[in-house]
Coordinates of C-alpha atoms and ligand atoms in Angstrom, one line a residue:
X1 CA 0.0 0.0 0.0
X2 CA 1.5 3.3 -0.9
X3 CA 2.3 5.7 2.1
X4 CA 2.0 9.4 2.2
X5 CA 3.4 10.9 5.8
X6 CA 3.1 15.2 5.4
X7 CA 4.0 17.6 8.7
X8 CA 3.5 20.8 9.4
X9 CA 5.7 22.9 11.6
X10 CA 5.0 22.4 15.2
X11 CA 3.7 25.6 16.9
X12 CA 5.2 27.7 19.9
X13 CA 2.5 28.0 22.5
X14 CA 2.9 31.2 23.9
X15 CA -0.3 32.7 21.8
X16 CA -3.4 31.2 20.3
X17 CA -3.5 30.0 16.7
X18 CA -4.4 32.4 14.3
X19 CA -4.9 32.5 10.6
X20 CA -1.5 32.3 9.0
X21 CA -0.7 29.0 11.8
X22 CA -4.3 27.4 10.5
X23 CA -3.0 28.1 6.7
X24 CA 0.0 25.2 6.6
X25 CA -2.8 22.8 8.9
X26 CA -5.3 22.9 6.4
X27 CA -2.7 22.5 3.4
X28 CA -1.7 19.4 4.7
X29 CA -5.5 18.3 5.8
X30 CA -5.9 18.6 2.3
X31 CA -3.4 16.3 1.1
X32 CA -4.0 13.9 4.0
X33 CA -7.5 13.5 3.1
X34 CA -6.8 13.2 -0.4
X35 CA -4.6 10.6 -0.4
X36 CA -6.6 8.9 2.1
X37 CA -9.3 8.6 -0.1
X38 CA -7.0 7.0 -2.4
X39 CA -6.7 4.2 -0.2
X40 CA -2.9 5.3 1.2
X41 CA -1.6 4.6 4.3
X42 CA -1.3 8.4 5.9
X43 CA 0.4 9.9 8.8
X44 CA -0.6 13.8 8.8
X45 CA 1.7 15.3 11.7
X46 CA 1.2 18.3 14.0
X47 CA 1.8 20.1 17.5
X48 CA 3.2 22.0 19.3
X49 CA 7.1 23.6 19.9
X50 CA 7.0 23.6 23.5
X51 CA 10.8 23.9 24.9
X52 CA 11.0 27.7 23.7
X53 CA 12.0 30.6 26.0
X54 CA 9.3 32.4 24.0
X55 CA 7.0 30.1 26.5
X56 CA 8.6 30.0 29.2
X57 CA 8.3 34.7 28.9
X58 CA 4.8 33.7 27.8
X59 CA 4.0 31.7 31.0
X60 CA 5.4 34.1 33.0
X61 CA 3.7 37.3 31.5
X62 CA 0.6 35.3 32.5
X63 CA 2.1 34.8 35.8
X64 CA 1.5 30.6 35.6
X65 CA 3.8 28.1 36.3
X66 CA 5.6 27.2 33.2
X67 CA 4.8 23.4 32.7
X68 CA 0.7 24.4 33.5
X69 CA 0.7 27.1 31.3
X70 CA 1.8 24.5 28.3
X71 CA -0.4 21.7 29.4
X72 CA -3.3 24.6 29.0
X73 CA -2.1 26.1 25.6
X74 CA -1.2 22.5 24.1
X75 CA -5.0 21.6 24.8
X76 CA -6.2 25.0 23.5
X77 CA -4.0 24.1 19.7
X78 CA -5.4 20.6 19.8
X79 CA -9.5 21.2 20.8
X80 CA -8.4 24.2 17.9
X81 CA -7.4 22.4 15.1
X82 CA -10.2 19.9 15.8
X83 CA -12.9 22.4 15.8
X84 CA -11.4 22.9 12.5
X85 CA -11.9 19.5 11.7
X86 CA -8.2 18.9 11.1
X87 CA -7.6 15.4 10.4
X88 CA -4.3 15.4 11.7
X89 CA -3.2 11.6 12.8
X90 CA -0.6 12.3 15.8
X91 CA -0.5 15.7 17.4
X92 CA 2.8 15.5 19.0
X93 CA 4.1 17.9 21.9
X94 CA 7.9 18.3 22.3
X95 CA 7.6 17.8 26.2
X96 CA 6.8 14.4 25.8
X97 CA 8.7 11.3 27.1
X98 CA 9.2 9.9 23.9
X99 CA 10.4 13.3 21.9
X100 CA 12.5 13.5 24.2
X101 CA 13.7 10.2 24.2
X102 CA 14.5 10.5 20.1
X103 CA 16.4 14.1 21.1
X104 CA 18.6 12.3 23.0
X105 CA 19.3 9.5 20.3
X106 CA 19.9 11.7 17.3
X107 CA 22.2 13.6 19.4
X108 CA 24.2 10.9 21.1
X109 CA 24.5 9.4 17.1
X110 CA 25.6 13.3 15.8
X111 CA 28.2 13.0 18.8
X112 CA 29.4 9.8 18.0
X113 CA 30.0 10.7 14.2
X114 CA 32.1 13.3 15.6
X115 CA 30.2 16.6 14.6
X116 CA 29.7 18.0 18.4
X117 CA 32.4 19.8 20.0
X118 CA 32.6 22.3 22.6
X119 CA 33.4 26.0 22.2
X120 CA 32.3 29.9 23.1
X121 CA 29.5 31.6 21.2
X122 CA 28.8 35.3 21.0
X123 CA 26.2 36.5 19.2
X124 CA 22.7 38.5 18.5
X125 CA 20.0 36.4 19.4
X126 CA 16.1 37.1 19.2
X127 CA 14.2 35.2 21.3
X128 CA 11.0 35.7 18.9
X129 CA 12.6 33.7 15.8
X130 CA 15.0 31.6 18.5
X131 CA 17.4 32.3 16.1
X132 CA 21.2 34.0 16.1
X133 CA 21.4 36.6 13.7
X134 CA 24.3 38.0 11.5
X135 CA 24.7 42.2 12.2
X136 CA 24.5 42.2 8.5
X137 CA 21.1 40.4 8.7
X138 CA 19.7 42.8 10.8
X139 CA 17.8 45.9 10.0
X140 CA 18.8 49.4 11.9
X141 CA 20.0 46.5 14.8
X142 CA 16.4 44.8 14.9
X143 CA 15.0 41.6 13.8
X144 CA 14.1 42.2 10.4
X145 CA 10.8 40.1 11.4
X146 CA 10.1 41.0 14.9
X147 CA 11.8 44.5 14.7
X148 CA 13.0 44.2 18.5
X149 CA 16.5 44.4 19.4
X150 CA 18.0 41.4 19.9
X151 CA 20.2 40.2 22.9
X152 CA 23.8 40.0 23.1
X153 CA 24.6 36.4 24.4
X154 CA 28.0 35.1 25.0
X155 CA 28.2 31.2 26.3
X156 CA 29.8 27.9 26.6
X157 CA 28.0 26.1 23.8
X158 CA 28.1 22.6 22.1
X159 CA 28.1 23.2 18.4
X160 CA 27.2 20.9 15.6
X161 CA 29.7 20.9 12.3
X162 CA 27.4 22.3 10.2
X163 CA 29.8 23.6 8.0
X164 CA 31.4 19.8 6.6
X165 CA 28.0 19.6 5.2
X166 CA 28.3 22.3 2.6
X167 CA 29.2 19.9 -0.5
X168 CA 26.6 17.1 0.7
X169 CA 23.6 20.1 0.6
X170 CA 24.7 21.8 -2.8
X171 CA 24.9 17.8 -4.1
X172 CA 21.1 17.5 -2.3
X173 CA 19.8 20.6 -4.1
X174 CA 21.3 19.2 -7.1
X175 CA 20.1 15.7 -7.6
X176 CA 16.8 16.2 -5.9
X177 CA 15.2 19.4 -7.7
X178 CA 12.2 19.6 -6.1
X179 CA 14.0 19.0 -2.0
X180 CA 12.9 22.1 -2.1
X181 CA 10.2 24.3 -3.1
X182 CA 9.4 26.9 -4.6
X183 CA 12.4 27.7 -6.8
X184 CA 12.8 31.4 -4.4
X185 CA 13.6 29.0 -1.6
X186 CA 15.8 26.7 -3.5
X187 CA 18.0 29.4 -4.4
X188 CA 17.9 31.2 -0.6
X189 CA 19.0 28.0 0.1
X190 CA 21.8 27.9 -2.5
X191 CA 23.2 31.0 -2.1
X192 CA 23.1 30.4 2.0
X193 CA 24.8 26.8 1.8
X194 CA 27.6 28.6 -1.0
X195 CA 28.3 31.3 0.5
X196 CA 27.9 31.4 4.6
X197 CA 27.3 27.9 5.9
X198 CA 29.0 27.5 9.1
X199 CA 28.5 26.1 11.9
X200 CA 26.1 26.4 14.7
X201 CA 26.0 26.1 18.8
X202 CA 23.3 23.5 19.4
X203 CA 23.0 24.0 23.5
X204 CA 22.4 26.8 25.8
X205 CA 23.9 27.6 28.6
X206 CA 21.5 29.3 31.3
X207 CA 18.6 27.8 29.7
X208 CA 16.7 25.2 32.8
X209 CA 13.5 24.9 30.2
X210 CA 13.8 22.3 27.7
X211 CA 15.7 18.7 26.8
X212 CA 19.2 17.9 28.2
X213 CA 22.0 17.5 25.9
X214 CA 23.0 13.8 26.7
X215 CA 26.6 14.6 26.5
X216 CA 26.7 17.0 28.9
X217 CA 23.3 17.3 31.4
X218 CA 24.0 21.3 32.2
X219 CA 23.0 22.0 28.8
X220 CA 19.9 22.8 26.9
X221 CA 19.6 21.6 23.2
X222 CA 18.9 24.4 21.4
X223 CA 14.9 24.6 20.8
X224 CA 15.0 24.2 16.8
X225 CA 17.1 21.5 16.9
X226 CA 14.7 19.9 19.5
X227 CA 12.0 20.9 17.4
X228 CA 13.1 19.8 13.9
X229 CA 13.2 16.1 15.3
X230 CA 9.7 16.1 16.4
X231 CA 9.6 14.6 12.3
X232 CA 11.6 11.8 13.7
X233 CA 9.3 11.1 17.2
X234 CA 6.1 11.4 15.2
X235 CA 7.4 8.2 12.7
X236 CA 7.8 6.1 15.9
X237 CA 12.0 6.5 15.6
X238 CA 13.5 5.3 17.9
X239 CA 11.2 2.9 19.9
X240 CA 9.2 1.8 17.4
X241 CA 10.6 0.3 14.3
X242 CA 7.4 -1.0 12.1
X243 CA 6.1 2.5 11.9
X244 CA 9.5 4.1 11.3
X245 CA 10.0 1.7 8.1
X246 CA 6.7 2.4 7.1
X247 CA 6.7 6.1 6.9
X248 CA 10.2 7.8 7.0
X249 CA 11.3 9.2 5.3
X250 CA 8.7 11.9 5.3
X251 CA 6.8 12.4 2.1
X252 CA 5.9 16.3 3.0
X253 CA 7.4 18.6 5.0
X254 CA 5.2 21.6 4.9
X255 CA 6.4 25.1 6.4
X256 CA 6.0 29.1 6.0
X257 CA 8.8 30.7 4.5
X258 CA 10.5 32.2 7.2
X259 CA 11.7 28.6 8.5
X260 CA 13.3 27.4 5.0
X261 CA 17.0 27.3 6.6
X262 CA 16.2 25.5 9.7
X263 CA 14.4 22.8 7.3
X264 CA 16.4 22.8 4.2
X265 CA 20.1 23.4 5.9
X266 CA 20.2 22.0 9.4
X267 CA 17.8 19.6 8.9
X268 CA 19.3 17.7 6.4
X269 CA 22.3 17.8 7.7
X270 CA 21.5 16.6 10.9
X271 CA 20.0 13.7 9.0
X272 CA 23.1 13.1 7.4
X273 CA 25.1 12.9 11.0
X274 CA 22.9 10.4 12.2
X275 CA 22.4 8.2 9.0
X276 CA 18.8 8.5 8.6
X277 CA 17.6 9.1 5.5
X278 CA 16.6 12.6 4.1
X279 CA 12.8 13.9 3.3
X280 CA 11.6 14.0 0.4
X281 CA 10.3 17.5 -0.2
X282 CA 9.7 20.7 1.9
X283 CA 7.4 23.5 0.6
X284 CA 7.5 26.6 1.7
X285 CA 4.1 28.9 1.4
X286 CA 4.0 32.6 1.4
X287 CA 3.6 34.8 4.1
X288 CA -0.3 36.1 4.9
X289 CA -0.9 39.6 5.8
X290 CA -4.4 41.1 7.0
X291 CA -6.4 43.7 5.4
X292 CA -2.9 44.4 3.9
X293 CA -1.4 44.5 7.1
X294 CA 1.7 42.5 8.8
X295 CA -0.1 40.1 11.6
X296 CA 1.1 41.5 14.8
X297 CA 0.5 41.7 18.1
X298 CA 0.8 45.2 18.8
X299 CA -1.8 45.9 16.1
X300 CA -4.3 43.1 17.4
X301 CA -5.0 42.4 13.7
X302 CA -4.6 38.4 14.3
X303 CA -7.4 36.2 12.9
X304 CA -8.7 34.3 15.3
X305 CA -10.0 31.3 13.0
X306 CA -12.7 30.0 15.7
X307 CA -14.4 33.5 15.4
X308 CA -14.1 33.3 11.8
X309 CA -15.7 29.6 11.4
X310 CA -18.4 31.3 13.6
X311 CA -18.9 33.6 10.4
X312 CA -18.8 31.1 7.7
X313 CA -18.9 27.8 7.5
X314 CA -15.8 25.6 7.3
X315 CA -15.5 24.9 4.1
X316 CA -15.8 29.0 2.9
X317 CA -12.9 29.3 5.0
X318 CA -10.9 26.0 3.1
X319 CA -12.1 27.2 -0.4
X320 CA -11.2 31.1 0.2
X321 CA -7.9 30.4 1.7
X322 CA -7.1 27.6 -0.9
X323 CA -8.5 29.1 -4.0
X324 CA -7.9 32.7 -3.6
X325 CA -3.6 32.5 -3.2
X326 CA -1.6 30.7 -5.1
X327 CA 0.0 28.5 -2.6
X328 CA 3.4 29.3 -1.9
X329 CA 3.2 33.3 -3.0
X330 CA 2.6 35.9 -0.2
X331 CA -1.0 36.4 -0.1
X332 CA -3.8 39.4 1.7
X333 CA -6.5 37.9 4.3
X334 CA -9.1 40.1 3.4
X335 CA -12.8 39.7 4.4
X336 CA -14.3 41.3 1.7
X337 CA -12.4 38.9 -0.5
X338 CA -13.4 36.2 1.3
X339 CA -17.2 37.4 1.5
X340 CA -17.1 37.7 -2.9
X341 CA -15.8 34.8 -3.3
X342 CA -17.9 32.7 -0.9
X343 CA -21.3 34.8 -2.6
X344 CA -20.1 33.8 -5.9
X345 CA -18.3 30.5 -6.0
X346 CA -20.1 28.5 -3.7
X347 CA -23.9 30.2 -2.5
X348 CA -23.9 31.6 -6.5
X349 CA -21.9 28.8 -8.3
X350 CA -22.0 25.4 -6.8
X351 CA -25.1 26.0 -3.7
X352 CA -27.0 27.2 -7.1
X353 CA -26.4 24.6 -9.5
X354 CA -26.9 21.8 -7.0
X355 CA -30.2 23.5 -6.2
X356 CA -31.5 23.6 -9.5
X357 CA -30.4 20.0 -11.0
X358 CA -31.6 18.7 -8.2
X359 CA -35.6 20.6 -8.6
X360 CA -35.0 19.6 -12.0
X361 CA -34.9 15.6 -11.0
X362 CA -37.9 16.6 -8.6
X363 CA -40.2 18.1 -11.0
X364 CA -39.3 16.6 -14.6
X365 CA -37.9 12.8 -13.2
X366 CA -39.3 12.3 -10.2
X367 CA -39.1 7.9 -10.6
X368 CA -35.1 8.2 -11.4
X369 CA -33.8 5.6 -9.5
X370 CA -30.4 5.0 -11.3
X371 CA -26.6 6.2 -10.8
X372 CA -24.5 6.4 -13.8
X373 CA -22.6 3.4 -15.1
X374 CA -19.1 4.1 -15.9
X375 CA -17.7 7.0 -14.9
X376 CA -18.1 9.5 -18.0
X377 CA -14.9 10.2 -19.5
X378 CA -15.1 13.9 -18.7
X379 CA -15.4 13.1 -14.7
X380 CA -12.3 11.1 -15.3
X381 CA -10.6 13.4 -16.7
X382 CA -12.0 16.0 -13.8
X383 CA -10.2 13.8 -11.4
X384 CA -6.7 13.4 -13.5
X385 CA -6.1 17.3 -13.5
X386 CA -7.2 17.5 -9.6
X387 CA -4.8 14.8 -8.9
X388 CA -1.9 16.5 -11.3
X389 CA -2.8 19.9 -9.4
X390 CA -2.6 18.1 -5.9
X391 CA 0.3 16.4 -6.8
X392 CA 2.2 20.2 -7.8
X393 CA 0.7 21.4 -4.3
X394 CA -1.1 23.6 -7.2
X395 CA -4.2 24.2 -4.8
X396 CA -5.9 27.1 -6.2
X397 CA -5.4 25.4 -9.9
X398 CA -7.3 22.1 -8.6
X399 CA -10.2 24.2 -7.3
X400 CA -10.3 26.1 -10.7
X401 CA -10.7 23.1 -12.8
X402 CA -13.4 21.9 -10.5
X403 CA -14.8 25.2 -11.3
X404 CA -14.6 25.0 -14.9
X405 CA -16.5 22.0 -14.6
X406 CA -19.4 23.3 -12.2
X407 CA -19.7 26.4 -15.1
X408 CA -19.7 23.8 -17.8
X409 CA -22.5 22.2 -16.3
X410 CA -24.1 25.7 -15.9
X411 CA -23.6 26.1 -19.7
X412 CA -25.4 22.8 -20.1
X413 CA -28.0 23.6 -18.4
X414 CA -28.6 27.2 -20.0
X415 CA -27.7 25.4 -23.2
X416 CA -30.4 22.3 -23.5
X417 CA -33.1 24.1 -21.4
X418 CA -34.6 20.9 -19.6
X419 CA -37.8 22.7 -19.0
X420 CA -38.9 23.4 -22.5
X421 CA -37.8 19.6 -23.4
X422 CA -40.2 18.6 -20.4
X423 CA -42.7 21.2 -22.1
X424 CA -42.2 19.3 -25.3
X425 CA -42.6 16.1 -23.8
X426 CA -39.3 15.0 -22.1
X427 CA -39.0 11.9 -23.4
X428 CA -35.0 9.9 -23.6
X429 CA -33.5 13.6 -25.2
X430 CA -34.5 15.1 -21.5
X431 CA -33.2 12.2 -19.7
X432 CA -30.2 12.2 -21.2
X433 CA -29.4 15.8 -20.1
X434 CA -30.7 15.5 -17.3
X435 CA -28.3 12.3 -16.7
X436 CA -25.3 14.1 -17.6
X437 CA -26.1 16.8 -15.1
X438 CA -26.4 14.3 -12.6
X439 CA -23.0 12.6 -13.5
X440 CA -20.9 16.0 -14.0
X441 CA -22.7 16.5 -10.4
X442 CA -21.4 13.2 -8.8
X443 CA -18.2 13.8 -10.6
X444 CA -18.0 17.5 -8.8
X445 CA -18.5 16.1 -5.3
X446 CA -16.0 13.3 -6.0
X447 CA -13.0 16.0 -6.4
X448 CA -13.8 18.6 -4.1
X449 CA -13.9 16.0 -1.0
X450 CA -10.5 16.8 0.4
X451 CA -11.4 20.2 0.3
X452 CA -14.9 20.8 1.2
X453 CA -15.2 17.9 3.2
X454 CA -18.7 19.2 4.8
X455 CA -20.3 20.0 1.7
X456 CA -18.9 16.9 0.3
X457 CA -20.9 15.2 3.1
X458 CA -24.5 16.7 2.1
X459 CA -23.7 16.4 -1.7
X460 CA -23.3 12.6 -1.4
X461 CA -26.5 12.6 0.8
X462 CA -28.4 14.8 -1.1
X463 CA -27.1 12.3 -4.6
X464 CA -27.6 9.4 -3.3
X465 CA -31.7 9.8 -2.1
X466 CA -33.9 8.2 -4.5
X467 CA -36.4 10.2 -5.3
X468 CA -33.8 13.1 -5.8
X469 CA -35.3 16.1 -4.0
X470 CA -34.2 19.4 -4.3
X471 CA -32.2 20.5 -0.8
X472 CA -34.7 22.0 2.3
X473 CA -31.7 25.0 2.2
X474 CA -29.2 25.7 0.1
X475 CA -26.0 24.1 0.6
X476 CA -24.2 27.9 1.4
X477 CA -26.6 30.8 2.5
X478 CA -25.7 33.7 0.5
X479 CA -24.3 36.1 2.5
X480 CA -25.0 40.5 2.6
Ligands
MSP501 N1 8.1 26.4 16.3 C1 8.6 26.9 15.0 C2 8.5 25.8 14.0 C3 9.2 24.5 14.3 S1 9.0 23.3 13.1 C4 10.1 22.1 13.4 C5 7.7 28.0 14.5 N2 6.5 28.2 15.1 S2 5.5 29.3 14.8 O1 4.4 29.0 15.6 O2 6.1 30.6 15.0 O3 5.1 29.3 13.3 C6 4.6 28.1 12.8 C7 4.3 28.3 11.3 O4 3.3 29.3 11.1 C8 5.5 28.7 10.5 O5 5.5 27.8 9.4 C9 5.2 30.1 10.1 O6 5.7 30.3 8.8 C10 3.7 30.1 10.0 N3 3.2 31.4 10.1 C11 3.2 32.3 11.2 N4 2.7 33.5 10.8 C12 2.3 33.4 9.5 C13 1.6 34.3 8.6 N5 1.3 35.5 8.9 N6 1.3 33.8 7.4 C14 1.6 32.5 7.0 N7 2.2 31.7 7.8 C15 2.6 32.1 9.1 O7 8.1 28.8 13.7

């Protein structure tokens, strides 16, 4: 049985999900749910990034102890993404017995192929990215993403040999085009691995919070490093060996764009060390702003995406998001958008069409009892572009051909006017366009499942009653 495993980044839990979190969630959902469908075996990974000092400042902002605080904002993620009804398979949480268990066992294998050694570190380090930074990578001394200064830090450190990995990456990028995608990442990563590799300090010093390096107990490991192996814990590795053969390497690494080089550089490379073989692919999607806006704290403009499914239903959310950016450009949140789009691609396009076929059946056919045969060729080949689209991570292009194929059957409609061949008589002519209305139908719902999963769910009911009725409500209620 073919396997499909895809990730998302695991969250930091020192604020709620909002919009741009819930964007890589319901990426992968997608793909889970497609290829489940397909009859693959699927592991869809998430959770949350829990040994961060940005939590620990976050717990004690909200003056909690810090282990509560993350037992409450862990469950808040989780009972989030389900109200989402995101089929994620494991939600895994970084202060876990067993994560921590497969910490310890890369690193004892990275020490043991000789790439940990001890040394001083000084550098500029901003606690919101839990990153160091370059001075030339700063902008007027801020974080270029957080714009706060960051701090000075100068500590004993256990560093990893990033920097023997530089031929091994280029060769990567190389002989595995699509590692990693899109082609602006790729070349980040190209020009980052030629021209500044080196390597990095893996531990902190000071740091109580987090996992213990095994070689030396005082230490912290460094939070991304911690993180990036949650890919390894959520395959089973190292405990449990059937799972780990069946789905590492992973299939999918999905992640924003701002976390490219922690994926595509250390990553890797930290494979390498250990001897575990390398993911597949990572894809990196754009960056969402608001109303035109940065999401930011300060300006309070963060989407909560439970207030938002209070709004509209699910699946307006999944089909705006999905069909309105390209996935992997930068792309607006804008409600107005989202308000157009849901008025005129689902209440206007599909709600109407499914509305009228279906009062169609009632009035000129009510004893149909049938389903098709054979899939008609043109639902086949319906299905062949989604899965090509899919298959590209070409989101917005799958829901457009799905679209061309609801107007089609508009056009058919307009074009064989059912109700003046029931006028004339009906007779097999009106059957037969009614039939292919009621195929193209079927062949809609088929392809937008992983998508519109709720709608999917009353479109199958809705085509599968005999006598076909037209719906009590329309499947989206236009909105003002
Ligand atoms: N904990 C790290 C990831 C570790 S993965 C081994 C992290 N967490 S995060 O909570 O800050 O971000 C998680 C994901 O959300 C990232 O992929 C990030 O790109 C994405 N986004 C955060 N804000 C976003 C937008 N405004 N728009 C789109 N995606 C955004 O980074």
């Amino acid at each position: 049985m073919p396997k499909f495993f895809v990730t998302t980044p695991i969250y930091y839990v020192n604020a709620r999900p909002h919009i741009g979190h819930v964007y890589t969630a319901l990426a992968a959902d997608v793909l889970a749910r497609w290829r489940r469908r397909r009859g693959d075996a699927v592991l869809f990974s998430t959770g949350t990034d829990e040994n961060s000092q940005k939590n620990v400042d976050a717990a004690r902002e909200a003056g909690q102890d810090v282990r509560a605080f993350v037992d409450a904002m862990a469950a808040e993620w989780q009972a989030t993404f389900k109200q989402l009804n995101l089929t994620y398979d494991t939600f895994i949480r970084t202060t876990s017995a067993a994560h921590r268990r497969a910490v310890e066992a890369v690193l004892q294998r990275v020490g043991e192929a000789g790439d940990i050694y001890r040394g001083e570190y000084e550098g500029l380090y901003c606690v919101g990215c839990e990153a160091f930074y370059a001075e030339k990578d700063l902008v007027e001394s801020r974080c270029p993403i957080h714009r706060t200064l960051p701090e000075r830090i100068k500590e004993q450190n256990y560093f990893f040999r990033l920097g023997q990995y530089k031929a091994a990456l280029l060769k990567q990028y190389d002989e595995q085009p699509d590692f990693v995608a899109p082609e602006s990442a790729r070349n980040q990563l190209r020009h980052y691995v030629t021209h500044e590799l080196a390597d990095v300090s893996i531990t902190r010093q000071s740091q109580a919070w987090g996992i213990r390096l095994p070689q030396d107990p005082t230490q912290a490991v460094y939070v991304w490093i911690d993180a990036l192996i949650n890919y390894l814990t959520v395959a089973g590795w190292p405990d449990d060996e059937d799972k780990f053969r069946t789905f590492w390497p992973a299939d999918l690494h999905l992640i924003g764009k701002d976390i490219v080089k922690f994926h595509g550089v250390i990553w890797p490379a930290l494979l390498l060390s250990a001897g575990l073989p390398l993911p597949r692919r990572i894809f990196a999607h754009g960056f969402f702003t608001v109303d035109g806006q940065k999401i930011s704290k300060s300006l309070g403009n963060a989407i909560d995406p439970l207030a938002l499914a209070q709004e509209y239903p699910l699946d307006a959310l999944r089909y705006y998001l999905l069909a309105d950016i390209p996935f992997g450009n930068d792309g607006d949140f804008s409600h107005v958008r989202l308000r157009e789009r849901y008025n005129a691609d689902l209440a206007n396009g599909l709600g109407n069409l499914v509305s009228r076929v279906l009062t169609m059946f009632e009035q000129f056919w009510p004893d149909f009892s049938g389903g098709a045969g054979a899939p008609p060729e043109e639902a086949a080949r319906l299905l062949t572009s989604v899965n090509q689209h899919l298959a590209a991570l070409a989101f917005d292009q799958a829901l457009a051909a799905i679209w061309r194929a609801i107007a089609a059957l508009d056009g058919t409609v307009e074009a064989a006017q059912p109700w003046r061949l029931y006028k004339e008589g009906g007779g097999e002519e009106l059957h037969t366009v009614l039939l292919l209305l009621y195929n193209g139908l079927v062949a809609v719902n088929d392809a937008l499942a992983p998508f519109l999963p709720t709608t999917h769910e009353a479109l199958t009911k809705l085509l599968s009653a005999r006598p076909l009725r037209k719906p009590a409500a329309s499947l989206f209620a236009r909105k003002g």
